[in-house]
C-alpha atoms as a printed R data frame, in Angstrom:
    type eleno elety resid chain resno       x       y       z
1   ATOM     1    CA   GLY     A     1  23.048   0.609 -10.916
2   ATOM     2    CA   LYS     A     2  26.446  -0.210  -9.514
3   ATOM     3    CA   ASN     A     3  27.173   3.471  -8.646
4   ATOM     4    CA   ASP     A     4  23.886   3.695  -6.724
5   ATOM     5    CA   ALA     A     5  24.667   0.603  -4.644
6   ATOM     6    CA   ASN     A     6  28.194   1.885  -4.091
7   ATOM     7    CA   MET     A     7  26.894   5.272  -2.855
8   ATOM     8    CA   ILE     A     8  24.480   3.598  -0.420
9   ATOM     9    CA   GLN     A     9  27.199   1.257   0.800
10  ATOM    10    CA   HIS     A    10  29.534   4.182   1.525
11  ATOM    11    CA   THR     A    11  27.006   6.461   3.175
12  ATOM    12    CA   ALA     A    12  24.577   4.178   5.012
13  ATOM    13    CA   ILE     A    13  24.976   1.520   7.684
14  ATOM    14    CA   PRO     A    14  23.014  -1.683   6.991
15  ATOM    15    CA   LEU     A    15  20.936  -2.718  10.031
16  ATOM    16    CA   LEU     A    16  18.867  -5.586   8.634
17  ATOM    17    CA   PHE     A    17  20.630  -7.424   5.834
18  ATOM    18    CA   GLN     A    18  20.212  -5.156   2.823
19  ATOM    19    CA   ASN     A    19  16.639  -4.070   3.722
20  ATOM    20    CA   LEU     A    20  17.107  -1.460   6.418
21  ATOM    21    CA   PHE     A    21  19.799   1.216   6.446
22  ATOM    22    CA   TYR     A    22  20.803   3.894   8.947
23  ATOM    23    CA   LEU     A    23  22.085   7.074   7.374
24  ATOM    24    CA   PRO     A    24  24.031   8.841  10.099
25  ATOM    25    CA   GLN     A    25  24.465  12.621  10.278
26  ATOM    26    CA   SER     A    26  28.277  12.547   9.769
27  ATOM    27    CA   PHE     A    27  30.654  13.935  12.323
28  ATOM    28    CA   ILE     A    28  29.904  17.538  11.403
29  ATOM    29    CA   VAL     A    29  28.851  19.332  14.550
30  ATOM    30    CA   ASN     A    30  27.846  22.600  12.899
31  ATOM    31    CA   ARG     A    31  24.224  22.228  11.781
32  ATOM    32    CA   ASP     A    32  24.564  24.870   9.041
33  ATOM    33    CA   VAL     A    33  27.527  23.016   7.498
34  ATOM    34    CA   PHE     A    34  25.560  19.738   7.676
35  ATOM    35    CA   ASN     A    35  22.490  21.299   6.053
36  ATOM    36    CA   TYR     A    36  24.669  22.779   3.276
37  ATOM    37    CA   GLU     A    37  26.419  19.527   2.591
38  ATOM    38    CA   PHE     A    38  23.181  17.519   2.758
39  ATOM    39    CA   GLU     A    39  21.572  19.810   0.157
40  ATOM    40    CA   LEU     A    40  24.494  19.122  -2.183
41  ATOM    41    CA   VAL     A    41  23.880  15.355  -2.164
42  ATOM    42    CA   ARG     A    42  20.200  15.095  -1.228
43  ATOM    43    CA   GLU     A    43  18.695  14.579  -4.690
44  ATOM    44    CA   THR     A    44  21.282  12.032  -5.807
45  ATOM    45    CA   LEU     A    45  21.195  10.192  -2.486
46  ATOM    46    CA   PHE     A    46  17.428   9.854  -2.444
47  ATOM    47    CA   GLN     A    47  17.339   8.689  -6.063
48  ATOM    48    CA   CYS     A    48  19.869   5.992  -5.154
49  ATOM    49    CA   LEU     A    49  17.915   4.961  -2.071
50  ATOM    50    CA   GLU     A    50  14.626   4.862  -3.965
51  ATOM    51    CA   GLU     A    51  16.112   2.679  -6.679
52  ATOM    52    CA   ALA     A    52  17.528   0.317  -4.040
53  ATOM    53    CA   ALA     A    53  14.383  -0.055  -1.943
54  ATOM    54    CA   ASP     A    54  10.602  -0.228  -2.330
55  ATOM    55    CA   LEU     A    55   9.994   2.060   0.633
56  ATOM    56    CA   LEU     A    56  12.140   4.833   2.061
57  ATOM    57    CA   PHE     A    57  11.542   5.967   5.667
58  ATOM    58    CA   VAL     A    58  13.318   9.028   6.997
59  ATOM    59    CA   ASP     A    59  13.356  10.111  10.649
60  ATOM    60    CA   THR     A    60  13.900  13.858  10.797
61  ATOM    61    CA   GLU     A    61  14.270  16.439  13.516
62  ATOM    62    CA   SER     A    62  11.075  18.242  14.402
63  ATOM    63    CA   ASN     A    63  12.532  21.682  13.857
64  ATOM    64    CA   ARG     A    64  12.510  23.700  10.650
65  ATOM    65    CA   ASN     A    65  16.119  23.342   9.552
66  ATOM    66    CA   LEU     A    66  16.982  23.106   5.882
67  ATOM    67    CA   SER     A    67  17.454  19.318   5.736
68  ATOM    68    CA   THR     A    68  14.161  18.652   7.486
69  ATOM    69    CA   THR     A    69  12.285  21.112   5.332
70  ATOM    70    CA   SER     A    70  13.670  19.677   2.061
71  ATOM    71    CA   ILE     A    71  13.014  16.050   3.144
72  ATOM    72    CA   LEU     A    72   9.427  16.874   4.124
73  ATOM    73    CA   SER     A    73   8.703  18.741   0.890
74  ATOM    74    CA   ASP     A    74   9.970  15.786  -1.172
75  ATOM    75    CA   ALA     A    75   8.114  13.178   0.877
76  ATOM    76    CA   ASP     A    76   5.090  11.267  -0.392
77  ATOM    77    CA   LEU     A    77   3.834  10.560   3.081
78  ATOM    78    CA   ILE     A    78   4.785  12.043   6.482
79  ATOM    79    CA   VAL     A    79   4.060  10.170   9.732
80  ATOM    80    CA   VAL     A    80   3.628  12.672  12.562
81  ATOM    81    CA   ASN     A    81   3.835  11.530  16.170
82  ATOM    82    CA   LEU     A    82   1.708  13.621  18.562
83  ATOM    83    CA   ARG     A    83   0.362  13.498  22.085
84  ATOM    84    CA   GLN     A    84  -3.029  14.430  23.577
85  ATOM    85    CA   ASP     A    85  -1.638  17.782  24.705
86  ATOM    86    CA   THR     A    86  -3.666  20.847  23.848
87  ATOM    87    CA   LYS     A    87  -0.664  23.148  23.534
88  ATOM    88    CA   MET     A    88   1.354  20.670  21.454
89  ATOM    89    CA   LEU     A    89  -1.532  19.924  19.083
90  ATOM    90    CA   THR     A    90  -2.416  23.615  18.609
91  ATOM    91    CA   GLU     A    91   1.195  24.610  18.027
92  ATOM    92    CA   PHE     A    92   1.753  21.824  15.555
93  ATOM    93    CA   PHE     A    93  -1.334  22.540  13.452
94  ATOM    94    CA   GLU     A    94  -0.731  26.308  13.446
95  ATOM    95    CA   ASN     A    95   2.946  26.021  12.516
96  ATOM    96    CA   HIS     A    96   2.960  23.108  10.048
97  ATOM    97    CA   PRO     A    97  -0.024  23.573   7.728
98  ATOM    98    CA   ILE     A    98   1.949  22.676   4.568
99  ATOM    99    CA   ILE     A    99   2.444  19.013   5.469
100 ATOM   100    CA   ARG     A   100  -1.176  18.351   6.501
101 ATOM   101    CA   ASN     A   101  -2.186  16.793   3.164
102 ATOM   102    CA   LYS     A   102   0.788  14.426   3.230
103 ATOM   103    CA   ALA     A   103   0.472  13.481   6.867
104 ATOM   104    CA   PHE     A   104  -0.681  10.397   8.726
105 ATOM   105    CA   PHE     A   105  -0.957  11.248  12.413
106 ATOM   106    CA   LEU     A   106  -0.204   8.870  15.278
107 ATOM   107    CA   ILE     A   107  -1.356   9.854  18.742
108 ATOM   108    CA   GLY     A   108   0.969   8.106  21.209
109 ATOM   109    CA   LYS     A   109   0.075   7.140  24.850
110 ATOM   110    CA   TYR     A   110  -3.547   7.627  23.814
111 ATOM   111    CA   GLN     A   111  -6.190   7.626  26.545
112 ATOM   112    CA   PRO     A   112  -9.774   7.404  25.213
113 ATOM   113    CA   ASN     A   113 -11.255   9.145  28.207
114 ATOM   114    CA   HIS     A   114  -8.909  12.188  27.876
115 ATOM   115    CA   THR     A   115 -10.545  15.550  27.114
116 ATOM   116    CA   TRP     A   116  -8.732  15.569  23.785
117 ATOM   117    CA   ASN     A   117 -10.010  12.215  22.515
118 ATOM   118    CA   LEU     A   118  -9.720  11.082  18.901
119 ATOM   119    CA   ARG     A   119 -13.106  12.452  17.876
120 ATOM   120    CA   ARG     A   120 -12.326  15.865  19.349
121 ATOM   121    CA   ILE     A   121  -8.857  16.031  17.743
122 ATOM   122    CA   CYS     A   122 -10.256  15.083  14.325
123 ATOM   123    CA   TYR     A   123 -13.086  17.642  14.642
124 ATOM   124    CA   ARG     A   124 -10.953  20.523  15.982
125 ATOM   125    CA   PHE     A   125  -8.096  20.123  13.519
126 ATOM   126    CA   HIS     A   126 -10.104  18.913  10.520
127 ATOM   127    CA   ILE     A   127  -8.389  15.530  10.216
128 ATOM   128    CA   PRO     A   128 -10.109  12.867   8.191
129 ATOM   129    CA   ARG     A   129 -10.508   9.730  10.365
130 ATOM   130    CA   GLN     A   130  -8.492   7.646   7.836
131 ATOM   131    CA   ASN     A   131  -5.496   9.897   8.372
132 ATOM   132    CA   ILE     A   132  -5.081   9.318  12.109
133 ATOM   133    CA   GLY     A   133  -4.315   6.278  14.312
134 ATOM   134    CA   VAL     A   134  -3.736   5.889  18.027
135 ATOM   135    CA   ILE     A   135  -1.294   3.949  20.127
136 ATOM   136    CA   PRO     A   136  -3.030   3.619  23.512
137 ATOM   137    CA   TYR     A   137  -1.239   4.052  26.779
138 ATOM   138    CA   ASN     A   138  -0.859   0.627  28.326
139 ATOM   139    CA   ARG     A   139   1.084   0.117  31.540
140 ATOM   140    CA   ASN     A   140   0.117  -3.596  31.584
141 ATOM   141    CA   ILE     A   141   1.631  -4.624  28.308
142 ATOM   142    CA   ASP     A   142   3.769  -7.316  29.973
143 ATOM   143    CA   GLU     A   143   0.802  -8.996  31.697
144 ATOM   144    CA   LYS     A   144  -1.234 -11.750  30.163
145 ATOM   145    CA   GLN     A   145  -4.397 -10.983  28.263
146 ATOM   146    CA   ASN     A   146  -6.687  -8.416  29.800
147 ATOM   147    CA   LYS     A   147  -9.108  -5.782  28.503
148 ATOM   148    CA   GLU     A   148  -6.506  -3.062  28.315
149 ATOM   149    CA   ASN     A   149  -4.150  -5.287  26.229
150 ATOM   150    CA   ALA     A   150  -7.039  -6.245  23.888
151 ATOM   151    CA   PHE     A   151  -7.935  -2.555  23.321
152 ATOM   152    CA   PHE     A   152  -4.259  -1.767  22.828
153 ATOM   153    CA   MET     A   153  -3.756  -4.472  20.241
154 ATOM   154    CA   ARG     A   154  -6.936  -3.535  18.359
155 ATOM   155    CA   GLN     A   155  -5.872   0.096  18.137
156 ATOM   156    CA   VAL     A   156  -2.334  -0.762  17.075
157 ATOM   157    CA   ASP     A   157  -3.719  -3.149  14.380
158 ATOM   158    CA   ARG     A   158  -6.030  -0.379  13.206
159 ATOM   159    CA   ALA     A   159  -3.251   2.232  13.100
160 ATOM   160    CA   VAL     A   160  -1.007  -0.167  11.089
161 ATOM   161    CA   GLU     A   161  -3.856  -0.930   8.695
162 ATOM   162    CA   LEU     A   162  -4.636   2.775   8.147
163 ATOM   163    CA   LEU     A   163  -0.967   3.537   7.621
164 ATOM   164    CA   HIS     A   164  -0.599   0.634   5.242
165 ATOM   165    CA   GLN     A   165  -3.506   1.925   3.180
166 ATOM   166    CA   ARG     A   166  -1.861   5.369   3.012
167 ATOM   167    CA   ILE     A   167   1.403   3.826   1.866
168 ATOM   168    CA   GLU     A   168  -0.366   1.836  -0.819
169 ATOM   169    CA   SER     A   169  -2.169   5.009  -1.927
170 ATOM   170    CA   CYS     A   170   1.123   6.833  -2.236
171 ATOM   171    CA   GLN     A   171   2.671   3.997  -4.186
172 ATOM   172    CA   ASP     A   172  -0.375   3.919  -6.568
173 ATOM   173    CA   SER     A   173  -0.128   7.687  -7.109
174 ATOM   174    CA   ARG     A   174   3.566   7.324  -7.851
175 ATOM   175    CA   ASP     A   175   2.944   4.481 -10.300
176 ATOM   176    CA   ASP     A   176   0.357   6.635 -12.107
177 ATOM   177    CA   LYS     A   177   3.007   9.360 -12.771
């Protein structure tokens, strides 16, 4: 209601009319103080945001601080940006097993001929193909149509479609509750 809109208006910065908001981390420099204060308002804030919008996207830090952990545990869907880097992939999947079932993975700067191609990543880390998309590396994005751009656009379209399907699935599950 009115209190919800008022809370959002006083805590978030509108970026795109009333459809996209930026929620800044206050001026608190001490991370522990921020995490403590965030936990005090988290539940109420997210209830207000969910009532005001159809979708809520949160960009968190990649570390395991309290605010990130609580946001990820409450999330319906988590989009994880990764690279084709053996060490990074192994570290991520060994250290973040809890979010796997909620995750949609995006492999950025993807190169299909790399040792760690999509098929190998899916096989090695047991990722269903519908839970992973790629954004190919493309140094020629500014040039007119070429093969590399066509591949790039097909893969971006595919990643967007897969992500859209996951979002719809999450919304359907929520509606069923």
